[in-house]
Coordinates of C-alpha atoms in Angstrom, one line a residue:
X14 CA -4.6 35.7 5.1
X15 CA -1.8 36.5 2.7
X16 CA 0.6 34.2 4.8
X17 CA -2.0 31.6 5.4
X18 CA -2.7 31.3 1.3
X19 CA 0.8 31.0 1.3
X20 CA 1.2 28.3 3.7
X21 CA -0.9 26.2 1.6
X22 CA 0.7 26.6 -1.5
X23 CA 3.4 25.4 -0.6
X24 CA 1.8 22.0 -1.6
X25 CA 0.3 23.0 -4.7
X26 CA 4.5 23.8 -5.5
X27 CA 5.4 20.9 -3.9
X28 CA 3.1 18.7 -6.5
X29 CA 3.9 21.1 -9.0
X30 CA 7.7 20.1 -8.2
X31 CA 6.5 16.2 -8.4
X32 CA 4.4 16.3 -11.5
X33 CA 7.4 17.9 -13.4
X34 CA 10.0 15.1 -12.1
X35 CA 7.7 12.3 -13.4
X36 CA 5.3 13.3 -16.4
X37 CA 8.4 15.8 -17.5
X38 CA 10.4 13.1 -17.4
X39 CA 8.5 9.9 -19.2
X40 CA 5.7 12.1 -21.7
X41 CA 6.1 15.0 -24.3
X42 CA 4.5 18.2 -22.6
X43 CA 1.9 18.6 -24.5
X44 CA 0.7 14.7 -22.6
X45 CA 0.3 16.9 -19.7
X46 CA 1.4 20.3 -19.2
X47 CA -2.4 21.5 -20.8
X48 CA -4.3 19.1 -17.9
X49 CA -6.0 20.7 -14.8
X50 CA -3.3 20.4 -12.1
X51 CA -5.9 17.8 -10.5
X52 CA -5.4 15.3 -13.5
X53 CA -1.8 15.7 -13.5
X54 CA -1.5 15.2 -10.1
X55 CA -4.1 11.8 -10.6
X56 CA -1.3 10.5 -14.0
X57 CA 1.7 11.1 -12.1
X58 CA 0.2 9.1 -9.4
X59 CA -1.1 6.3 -11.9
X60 CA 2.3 6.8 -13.8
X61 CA 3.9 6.0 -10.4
X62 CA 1.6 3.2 -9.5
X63 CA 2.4 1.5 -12.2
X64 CA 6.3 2.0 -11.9
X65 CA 6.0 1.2 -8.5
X66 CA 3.7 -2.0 -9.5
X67 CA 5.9 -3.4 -12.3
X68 CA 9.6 -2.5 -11.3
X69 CA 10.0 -4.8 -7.9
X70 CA 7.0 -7.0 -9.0
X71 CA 9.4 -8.4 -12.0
X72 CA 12.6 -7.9 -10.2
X73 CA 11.8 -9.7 -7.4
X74 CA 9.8 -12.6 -9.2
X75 CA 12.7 -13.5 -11.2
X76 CA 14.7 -13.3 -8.7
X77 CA 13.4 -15.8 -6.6
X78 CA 11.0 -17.7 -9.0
X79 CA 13.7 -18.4 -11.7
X80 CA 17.1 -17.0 -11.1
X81 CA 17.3 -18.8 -6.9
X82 CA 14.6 -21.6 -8.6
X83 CA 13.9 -23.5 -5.5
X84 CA 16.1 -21.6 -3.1
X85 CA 13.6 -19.7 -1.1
X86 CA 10.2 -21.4 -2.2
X87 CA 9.7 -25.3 -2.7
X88 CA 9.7 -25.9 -6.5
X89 CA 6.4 -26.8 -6.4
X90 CA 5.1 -23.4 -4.8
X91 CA 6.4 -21.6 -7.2
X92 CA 3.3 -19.5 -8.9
X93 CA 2.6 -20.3 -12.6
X94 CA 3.2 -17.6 -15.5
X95 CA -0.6 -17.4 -16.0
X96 CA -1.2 -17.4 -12.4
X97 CA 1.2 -14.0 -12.7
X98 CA -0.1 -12.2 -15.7
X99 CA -3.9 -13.0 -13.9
X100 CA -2.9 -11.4 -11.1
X101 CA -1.7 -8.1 -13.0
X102 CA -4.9 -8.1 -15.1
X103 CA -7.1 -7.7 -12.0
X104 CA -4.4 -5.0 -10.5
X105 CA -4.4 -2.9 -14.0
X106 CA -7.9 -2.9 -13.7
X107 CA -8.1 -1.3 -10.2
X108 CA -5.0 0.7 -10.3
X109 CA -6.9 3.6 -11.8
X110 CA -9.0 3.8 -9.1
X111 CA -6.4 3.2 -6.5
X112 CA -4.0 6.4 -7.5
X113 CA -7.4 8.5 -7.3
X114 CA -6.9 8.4 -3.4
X115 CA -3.8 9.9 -2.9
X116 CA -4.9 12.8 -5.4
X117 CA -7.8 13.4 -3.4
X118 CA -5.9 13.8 -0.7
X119 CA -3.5 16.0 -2.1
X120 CA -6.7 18.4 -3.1
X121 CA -8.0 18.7 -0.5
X122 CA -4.8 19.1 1.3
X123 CA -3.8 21.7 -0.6
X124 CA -7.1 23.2 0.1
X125 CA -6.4 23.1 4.1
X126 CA -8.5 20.5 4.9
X127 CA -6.2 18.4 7.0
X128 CA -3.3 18.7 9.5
X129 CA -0.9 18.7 7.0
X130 CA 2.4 20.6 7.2
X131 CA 4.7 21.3 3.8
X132 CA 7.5 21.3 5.3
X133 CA 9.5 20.3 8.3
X134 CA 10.9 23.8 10.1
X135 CA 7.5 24.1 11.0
X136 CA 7.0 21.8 13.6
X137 CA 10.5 21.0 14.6
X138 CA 12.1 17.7 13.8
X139 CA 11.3 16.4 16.8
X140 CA 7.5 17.1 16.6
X141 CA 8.2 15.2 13.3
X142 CA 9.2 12.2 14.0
X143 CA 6.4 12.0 17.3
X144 CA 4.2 13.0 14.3
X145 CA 5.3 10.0 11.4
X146 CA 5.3 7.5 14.6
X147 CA 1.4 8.7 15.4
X148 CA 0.3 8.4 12.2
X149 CA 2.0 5.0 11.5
X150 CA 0.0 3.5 15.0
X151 CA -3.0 5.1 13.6
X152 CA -2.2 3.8 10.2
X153 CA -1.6 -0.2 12.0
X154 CA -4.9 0.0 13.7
X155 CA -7.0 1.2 11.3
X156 CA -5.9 -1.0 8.1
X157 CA -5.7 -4.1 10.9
X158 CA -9.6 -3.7 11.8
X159 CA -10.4 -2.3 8.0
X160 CA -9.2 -5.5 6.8
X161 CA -10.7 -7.4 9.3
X162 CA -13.9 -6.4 9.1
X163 CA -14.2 -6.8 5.9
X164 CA -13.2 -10.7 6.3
X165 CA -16.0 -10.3 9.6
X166 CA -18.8 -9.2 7.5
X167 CA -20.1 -11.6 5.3
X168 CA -21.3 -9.2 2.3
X169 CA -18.5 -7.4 2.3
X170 CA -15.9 -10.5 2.1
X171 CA -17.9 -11.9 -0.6
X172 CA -18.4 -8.7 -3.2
X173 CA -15.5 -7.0 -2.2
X174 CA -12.2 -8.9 -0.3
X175 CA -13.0 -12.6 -1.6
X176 CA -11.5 -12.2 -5.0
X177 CA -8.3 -11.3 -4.0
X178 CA -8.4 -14.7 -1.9
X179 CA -8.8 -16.8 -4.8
X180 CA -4.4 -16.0 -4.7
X181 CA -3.6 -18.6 -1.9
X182 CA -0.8 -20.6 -1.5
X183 CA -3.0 -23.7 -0.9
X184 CA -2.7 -23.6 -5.2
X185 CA 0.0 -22.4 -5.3
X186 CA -0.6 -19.3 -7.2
X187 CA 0.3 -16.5 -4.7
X188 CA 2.8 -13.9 -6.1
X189 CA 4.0 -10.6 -5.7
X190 CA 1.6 -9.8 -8.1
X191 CA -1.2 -10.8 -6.2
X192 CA -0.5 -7.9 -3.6
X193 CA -2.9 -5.2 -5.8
X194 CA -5.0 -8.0 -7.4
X195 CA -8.1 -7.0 -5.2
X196 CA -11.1 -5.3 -6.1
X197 CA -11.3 -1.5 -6.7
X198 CA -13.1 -0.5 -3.5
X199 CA -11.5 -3.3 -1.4
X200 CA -8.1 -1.6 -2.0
X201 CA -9.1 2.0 -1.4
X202 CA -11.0 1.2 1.8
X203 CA -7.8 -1.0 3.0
X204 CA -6.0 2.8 2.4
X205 CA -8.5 4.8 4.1
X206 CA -6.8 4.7 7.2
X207 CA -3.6 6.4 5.6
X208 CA -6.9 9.6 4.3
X209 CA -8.3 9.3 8.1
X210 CA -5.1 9.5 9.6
X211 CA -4.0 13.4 7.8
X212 CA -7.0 14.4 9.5
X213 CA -6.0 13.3 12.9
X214 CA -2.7 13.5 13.6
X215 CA -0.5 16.7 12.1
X216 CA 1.8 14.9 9.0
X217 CA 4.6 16.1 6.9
X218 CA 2.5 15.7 3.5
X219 CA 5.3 14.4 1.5
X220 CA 6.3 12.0 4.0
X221 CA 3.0 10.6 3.9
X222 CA 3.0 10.4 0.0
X223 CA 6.5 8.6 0.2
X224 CA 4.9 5.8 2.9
X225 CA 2.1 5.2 0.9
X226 CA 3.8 4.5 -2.4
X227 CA 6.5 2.5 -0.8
X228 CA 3.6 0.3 1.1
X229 CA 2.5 -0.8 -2.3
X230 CA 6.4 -1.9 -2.6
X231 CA 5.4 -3.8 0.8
X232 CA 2.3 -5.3 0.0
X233 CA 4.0 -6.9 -3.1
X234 CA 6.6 -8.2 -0.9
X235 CA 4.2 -10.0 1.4
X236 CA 2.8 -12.0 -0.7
X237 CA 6.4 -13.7 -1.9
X238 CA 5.4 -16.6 -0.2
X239 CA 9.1 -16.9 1.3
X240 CA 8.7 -18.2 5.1
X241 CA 11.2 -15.0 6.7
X242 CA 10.3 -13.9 10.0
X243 CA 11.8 -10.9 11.1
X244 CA 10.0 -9.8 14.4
X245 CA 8.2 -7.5 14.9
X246 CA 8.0 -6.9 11.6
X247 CA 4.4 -8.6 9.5
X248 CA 6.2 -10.0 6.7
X249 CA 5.8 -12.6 4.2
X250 CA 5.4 -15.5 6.0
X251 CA 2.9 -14.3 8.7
X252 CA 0.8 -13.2 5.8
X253 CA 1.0 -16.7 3.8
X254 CA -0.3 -18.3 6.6
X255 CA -3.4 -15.5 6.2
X256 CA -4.3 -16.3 3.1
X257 CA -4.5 -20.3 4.2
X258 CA -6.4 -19.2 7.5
X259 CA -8.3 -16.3 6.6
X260 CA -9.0 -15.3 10.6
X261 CA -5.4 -14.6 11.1
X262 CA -2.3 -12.3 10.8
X263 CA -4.2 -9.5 8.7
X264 CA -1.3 -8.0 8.6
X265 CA 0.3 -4.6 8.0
X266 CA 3.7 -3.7 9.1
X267 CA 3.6 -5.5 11.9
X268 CA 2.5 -8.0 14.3
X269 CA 1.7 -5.7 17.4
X270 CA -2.0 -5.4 16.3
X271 CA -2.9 -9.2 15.9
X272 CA -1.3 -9.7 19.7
X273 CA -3.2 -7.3 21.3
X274 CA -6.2 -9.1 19.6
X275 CA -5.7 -12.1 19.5
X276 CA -5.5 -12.9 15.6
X277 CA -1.4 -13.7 15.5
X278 CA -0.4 -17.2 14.3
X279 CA 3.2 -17.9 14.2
X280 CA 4.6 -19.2 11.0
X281 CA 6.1 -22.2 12.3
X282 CA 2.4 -23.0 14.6
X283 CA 0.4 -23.0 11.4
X284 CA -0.3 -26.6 10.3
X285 CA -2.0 -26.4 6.8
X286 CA -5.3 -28.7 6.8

């Protein structure tokens, strides 16, 4: 019992670890140090949402909206300033109640709920990697049919997923910003699969925590509106031509998903109406 108590809190040290890199870092310890560990672990996670939100969202922005101008997207493509600070309004708004996911999973992982593992020697790193790649196939499937669904069923496209597809390039307002402009559940149930998945398949915990913050890095990058194709890879200009078509490319990391079922339109096929 002693060495199984132990096992798990290894995690609770590990978040411990985390919480003192970030809120130690940015906030005066009396911010943070008197919270439950809970509500740290849910402001270094909004902390690092935000970072994570802001950082490459104006970087890359400038970069190719007004440093390369009409380099990589057509002059007249390029999303308006109020287009922009919309798009962050609706994200700040749901951010919140994004970064409460991952510190649910942390609690209850730390708890011993899940397959979780702190740290590597345990399995081996060959058991690892086997591991990450599971997960990642379970993570493809489950976001590709999550976010297709909720396109399928009628209700939930138009209280939950349609806002986010007022950002289409058809006027010319998609951004990097627009990657988190989506509605507060819509977001968490596009993440679910990453929660489902700890369940399933064992998973180094804070491997899991790194893929989840840098697919936020992704989702940002997707919605660039640069035409790149890089196969197999689901980038930026598969998923412009989803938010044109709205039955295709549904997109995640890549395109294996959408060619097993049928959904994949090639950038250069797609003919806007």
């Amino acid at each position: 019992m002693d060495d199984e108590s132990g096992y798990f809190q290894l995690f609770v040290e590990d978040g411990n670890f985390y919480n003192r890199i970030l809120l130690g870092t940015l906030l005066p310890e009396q911010l943070w140090v008197p919270l439950p560990h809970f509500f740290q672990t849910w402001l270094r996670n909004y902390i690092g949402g935000l970072l994570m939100y802001f950082i490459p969202g104006f970087f890359w922005s400038f970069y190719i909206y007004r440093w390369k101008n009409n380099v990589y997207v057509p002059r007249e493509a390029i999303p308006s300033s109020e287009a922009m600070i919309m798009q962050i309004q609706v994200s700040m708004k749901a951010l919140p109640w994004y970064t409460l996911l991952p510190t649910i999973e942390e609690y209850i992982t730390e708890g011993g709920w899940t397959r979780c593992f702190p740290r590597v020697h345990y399995v081996g790193w060959l058991h690892y990697v086997v591991y990450v790649a599971l997960y990642l196939i379970l993570v493809e499937f489950g976001i590709y049919w999550m976010h297709k669904l909720l396109h399928d069923i009628k209700p939930l496209y138009k209280h939950l997923h349609a806002p986010h597809h007022i950002y289409n390039n058809k006027h010319n307002i998609l951004s990097p910003f627009a990657g988190m402009a989506l509605h507060p559940l819509d977001g968490i149930l596009q993440a679910l699969p990453h929660s489902i998945a700890l369940f399933i398949v064992p998973m180094h915990f804070s491997t899991h925590l790194v893929i989840l913050f840098m697919e936020g890095i992704w989702t940002a990058s997707i919605h660039d509106c640069i035409n790149a194709k890089f196969w197999p890879i689901m980038g930026s200009g598969y998923h412009t031509v989803h938010h044109v078509t709205y039955r295709h490319n549904y997109g995640h990391l890549t395109i294996w998903m959408h060619w097993m079922f049928g959904t994949l339109v090639e950038p250069h096929d797609h003919k806007e109406d």
